[in-house]
Each structure stands twice: as C-alpha cells, then as structure tokens.
Tab-separated table of C-alpha atoms in Angstrom:
chain	number	residue	atom	x	y	z
Y	1	UNK	CA	71.466	-5.415	148.970
Y	2	UNK	CA	70.636	-6.616	145.186
Y	3	UNK	CA	68.706	-4.275	142.827
Y	4	UNK	CA	66.099	-5.029	141.237
Y	5	UNK	CA	64.834	-3.834	137.973
Y	6	UNK	CA	62.770	-1.015	137.022
Y	7	UNK	CA	60.509	-2.865	135.453
Y	8	UNK	CA	59.606	-5.110	138.105
Y	9	UNK	CA	59.500	-2.356	141.067
Y	10	UNK	CA	57.127	-0.771	138.463
Y	11	UNK	CA	54.890	-3.905	139.095
Y	12	UNK	CA	55.267	-3.834	142.826
Y	13	UNK	CA	54.049	-0.240	142.458
Y	14	UNK	CA	50.958	-1.280	140.302
Y	15	UNK	CA	50.408	-4.273	142.839
Y	16	UNK	CA	50.030	-2.130	145.843
Y	17	UNK	CA	47.739	0.708	143.643
Y	18	UNK	CA	45.548	-2.051	142.498
Y	19	UNK	CA	46.011	-1.769	138.894
Y	20	UNK	CA	47.286	-5.243	137.715
Y	21	UNK	CA	44.885	-7.776	136.237
Y	22	UNK	CA	44.549	-11.435	138.101
Y	23	UNK	CA	47.114	-13.199	136.000
Y	24	UNK	CA	49.732	-10.334	136.718
Y	25	UNK	CA	48.803	-10.625	140.246
Y	26	UNK	CA	49.180	-14.008	140.561
Y	27	UNK	CA	52.626	-14.116	138.352
Y	28	UNK	CA	53.687	-11.378	141.050
Y	29	UNK	CA	52.390	-13.269	144.058
Y	30	UNK	CA	54.690	-16.054	143.243
Y	31	UNK	CA	57.753	-14.087	142.266
Y	32	UNK	CA	57.302	-12.696	145.372
Y	33	UNK	CA	57.166	-16.286	147.320
Y	34	UNK	CA	60.225	-17.029	145.666
Y	35	UNK	CA	62.635	-14.087	146.340
Y	36	UNK	CA	63.856	-12.628	149.698
Y	37	UNK	CA	64.883	-9.475	147.512
Y	38	UNK	CA	61.431	-8.934	145.972
Y	39	UNK	CA	59.916	-9.253	149.471
Y	40	UNK	CA	62.288	-6.885	151.314
Y	41	UNK	CA	61.374	-4.287	148.415
Y	42	UNK	CA	57.856	-4.871	148.521
Y	43	UNK	CA	57.629	-4.128	152.075
Y	44	UNK	CA	59.537	-1.198	151.874
Y	45	UNK	CA	57.028	0.018	149.094
Y	46	UNK	CA	54.336	-0.846	151.149
Y	47	UNK	CA	55.791	1.010	154.104
Y	48	UNK	CA	55.816	4.265	152.186
Y	49	UNK	CA	52.830	3.872	150.842
Y	50	UNK	CA	50.769	3.657	154.078
Y	51	UNK	CA	52.863	6.432	155.077
Y	52	UNK	CA	52.024	8.445	152.145
Y	53	UNK	CA	48.329	7.769	152.346
Y	54	UNK	CA	48.274	8.420	156.278
Y	55	UNK	CA	49.249	12.285	154.867
Y	56	UNK	CA	46.561	14.067	153.709
Y	57	UNK	CA	46.973	16.368	150.906
Y	58	UNK	CA	46.066	20.228	151.940
Y	59	UNK	CA	43.800	22.272	149.882
Y	60	UNK	CA	43.215	25.091	149.144
Y	61	UNK	CA	39.874	27.315	150.743
Y	62	UNK	CA	36.780	27.395	148.511
Y	63	UNK	CA	37.307	31.452	147.931
Y	64	UNK	CA	41.355	31.506	147.556
Y	65	UNK	CA	41.132	31.310	143.428
Y	66	UNK	CA	38.359	34.255	144.117
Y	67	UNK	CA	40.148	36.178	146.661
Y	68	UNK	CA	43.955	35.925	144.526
Y	69	UNK	CA	41.748	37.674	141.197
Y	70	UNK	CA	40.384	39.792	142.962
Y	71	UNK	CA	43.356	41.620	144.249
Y	72	UNK	CA	45.739	40.984	141.115
Y	73	UNK	CA	44.611	44.652	139.617
Y	74	UNK	CA	45.706	46.665	143.287
Y	75	UNK	CA	49.002	48.021	143.386
Y	76	UNK	CA	52.087	46.065	144.891
Y	77	UNK	CA	52.678	47.833	148.599
Y	78	UNK	CA	55.033	50.676	148.690
Y	79	UNK	CA	58.949	50.450	149.397
Y	80	UNK	CA	59.344	50.911	153.259
Y	81	UNK	CA	60.972	54.334	152.456
Y	82	UNK	CA	58.493	57.365	152.500
Y	83	UNK	CA	59.117	60.320	150.368
Y	84	UNK	CA	59.471	62.541	153.344
Y	85	UNK	CA	62.615	60.470	154.930
Y	86	UNK	CA	63.694	60.398	151.306
Y	87	UNK	CA	63.911	64.009	150.946
Y	88	UNK	CA	65.557	64.473	154.502
Y	89	UNK	CA	67.960	61.880	153.862
Y	90	UNK	CA	68.771	63.665	150.442
Y	91	UNK	CA	68.717	67.488	152.085
Y	92	UNK	CA	71.326	65.896	154.905
Y	93	UNK	CA	73.475	64.445	152.222
Y	94	UNK	CA	73.696	67.717	150.577
Y	95	UNK	CA	74.446	69.853	153.272
Y	96	UNK	CA	77.611	67.550	154.272
Y	97	UNK	CA	78.798	67.622	150.495
Y	98	UNK	CA	78.305	71.757	150.517
Y	99	UNK	CA	79.851	71.643	153.824
Y	100	UNK	CA	83.087	69.615	153.022
Y	101	UNK	CA	83.543	71.355	149.888
Y	102	UNK	CA	83.441	74.715	151.332
Y	103	UNK	CA	86.130	73.212	153.976
Y	104	UNK	CA	88.482	71.553	151.291
Y	105	UNK	CA	88.213	75.259	148.942
Y	106	UNK	CA	89.166	76.870	152.193
Y	107	UNK	CA	92.285	74.607	152.314
Y	108	UNK	CA	91.546	73.393	155.704
Y	109	UNK	CA	92.457	69.986	154.218
Y	110	UNK	CA	95.529	70.946	151.808
Y	111	UNK	CA	98.114	69.818	154.574
Y	112	UNK	CA	99.848	67.000	153.913
Y	113	UNK	CA	100.201	64.773	157.491
Y	114	UNK	CA	103.005	61.988	157.611
Y	115	UNK	CA	102.101	59.290	160.180
Y	116	UNK	CA	105.380	57.433	161.335
Y	117	UNK	CA	104.556	54.561	163.697
Y	118	UNK	CA	108.025	53.961	164.682
Y	119	UNK	CA	107.549	56.811	167.417
Y	120	UNK	CA	105.247	54.811	169.562
Y	121	UNK	CA	106.638	52.081	171.789
Y	122	UNK	CA	103.707	49.335	170.949
Y	123	UNK	CA	105.517	48.491	167.402
Y	124	UNK	CA	108.702	48.377	169.034
Y	125	UNK	CA	108.011	45.806	171.378
Y	126	UNK	CA	106.078	43.618	168.732
Y	127	UNK	CA	107.930	44.122	165.981
Y	128	UNK	CA	111.693	44.503	166.567
Y	129	UNK	CA	112.581	45.057	162.692
Y	130	UNK	CA	110.821	48.452	162.243
Y	131	UNK	CA	107.647	49.559	161.501
Y	132	UNK	CA	106.595	51.945	157.801
Y	133	UNK	CA	105.671	55.604	158.059
Y	134	UNK	CA	103.142	56.736	155.251
Y	135	UNK	CA	101.782	60.184	154.434
Y	136	UNK	CA	98.039	61.170	153.972
Y	137	UNK	CA	97.104	63.794	152.003
Y	138	UNK	CA	93.870	65.245	153.690
Y	139	UNK	CA	92.138	66.877	150.659
Y	140	UNK	CA	92.604	63.921	148.405
Y	141	UNK	CA	90.761	61.751	151.623
Y	142	UNK	CA	88.496	64.753	151.844
Y	143	UNK	CA	87.489	65.012	147.970
Y	144	UNK	CA	87.115	60.936	148.124
Y	145	UNK	CA	84.370	61.298	150.938
Y	146	UNK	CA	82.746	64.193	148.891
Y	147	UNK	CA	82.290	62.175	145.816
Y	148	UNK	CA	80.899	59.002	147.503
Y	149	UNK	CA	78.672	61.302	148.985
Y	150	UNK	CA	77.470	62.369	145.897
Y	151	UNK	CA	76.851	58.793	144.380
Y	152	UNK	CA	74.816	57.684	147.739
Y	153	UNK	CA	72.845	61.030	146.938
Y	154	UNK	CA	71.901	60.375	143.444
Y	155	UNK	CA	71.345	56.696	144.646
Y	156	UNK	CA	68.889	57.625	147.148
Y	157	UNK	CA	66.933	60.103	144.679
Y	158	UNK	CA	66.933	57.404	142.541
Y	159	UNK	CA	65.053	54.720	144.862
Y	160	UNK	CA	62.678	56.902	146.689
Y	161	UNK	CA	61.640	59.535	144.381
Y	162	UNK	CA	62.371	59.322	140.916
Y	163	UNK	CA	61.541	55.612	140.442
Y	164	UNK	CA	58.411	55.640	142.696
Y	165	UNK	CA	57.400	58.799	140.071
Y	166	UNK	CA	57.949	57.774	137.126
Y	167	UNK	CA	56.596	54.361	138.046
Y	168	UNK	CA	53.032	56.231	138.913
Y	169	UNK	CA	53.416	58.498	135.663
Y	170	UNK	CA	53.543	55.287	133.959
Y	171	UNK	CA	50.659	53.658	135.502
Y	172	UNK	CA	48.447	56.589	134.830
Y	173	UNK	CA	49.320	57.007	131.550
Y	174	UNK	CA	50.492	60.782	131.230
C-alpha cells in the first residue's frame, strides 16, 4: 500500500475529530473521492477512532488522592525477616563456624586424600583412555567453608539487625 503524507494524515485525524473548517472539509472530501489510497487510510483511522471511543478511561476513586496523602508519612512495611529469626540464624552460623574451627585446629582435617578414579569399573567401561586422579586437601576445604560462613554471617547481621537498627535511629533523630 502506498503511503500518504504526514500532513494529509493529520488532516484526516482532524476531520475525524471535527477540527476542520468548512472549506477544509470540502477540500478533504474531494480528495477522498479521488484517491482510493486516501479512502483506505481514512477507513483505517475511522475504525481505530471508533474503537478508542468505545473504551472508557478509568478514573481513580474520588478519595484516591486523600488516601495516598494520608499514608505518605507512614513507615514502609518491614522486611519478612524478624529480629528473632535473624538472631537464631546468626547463632547457628556462629556455632557451625566455631565447631568447624575447633575441628580444624584439632587436626581432624589435616590429612590429604587422593581420589583415584581409575579404581572404579565405571570409567573403564565408558572412558577407555583412563581417568585422572586428584588430591583433596581437607583442611583447605574446611577453611574455605568457614570463611564463607563468616561472610554469610556478616551479610545476615547487616541486613537483618544493623540496617533496621540504624534506620530507626536516623528516623528518630538520635
């Protein structure tokens, strides 16, 4: 379909809205009778206009602004974490870190273990070239787990206890 100019399309929209003078209306109606492309575009715009007129614009309730303004000074809802749950979580993390640190210092994880994948029948069946063996340092793995638990404890402490505490202090102005 051949396009019409933007100016002519604006005239069609003004015609549908009733914003044209009598002389402009006559001139546009003559152009519509002479051009099939213009008639097709006019029909498209007319159908679109009818569809848009059929839809009603939703209006907010009469007291919407008053309700919004009334609740502006209220505090936002607190997070789903309660302080009691946060303290229990922190205590659990600290107990786990303490137990792992005590076990690591006692030498429980000092041994180095070698895992040889060639000893099982499964790799020989599916991988004929051979499989690698690797060593696992238990103490290093436990130390990594302890560090991750400590980082997790600091994050939980910050998000559930320290931020709300300092936020309340800033709001109260003390």
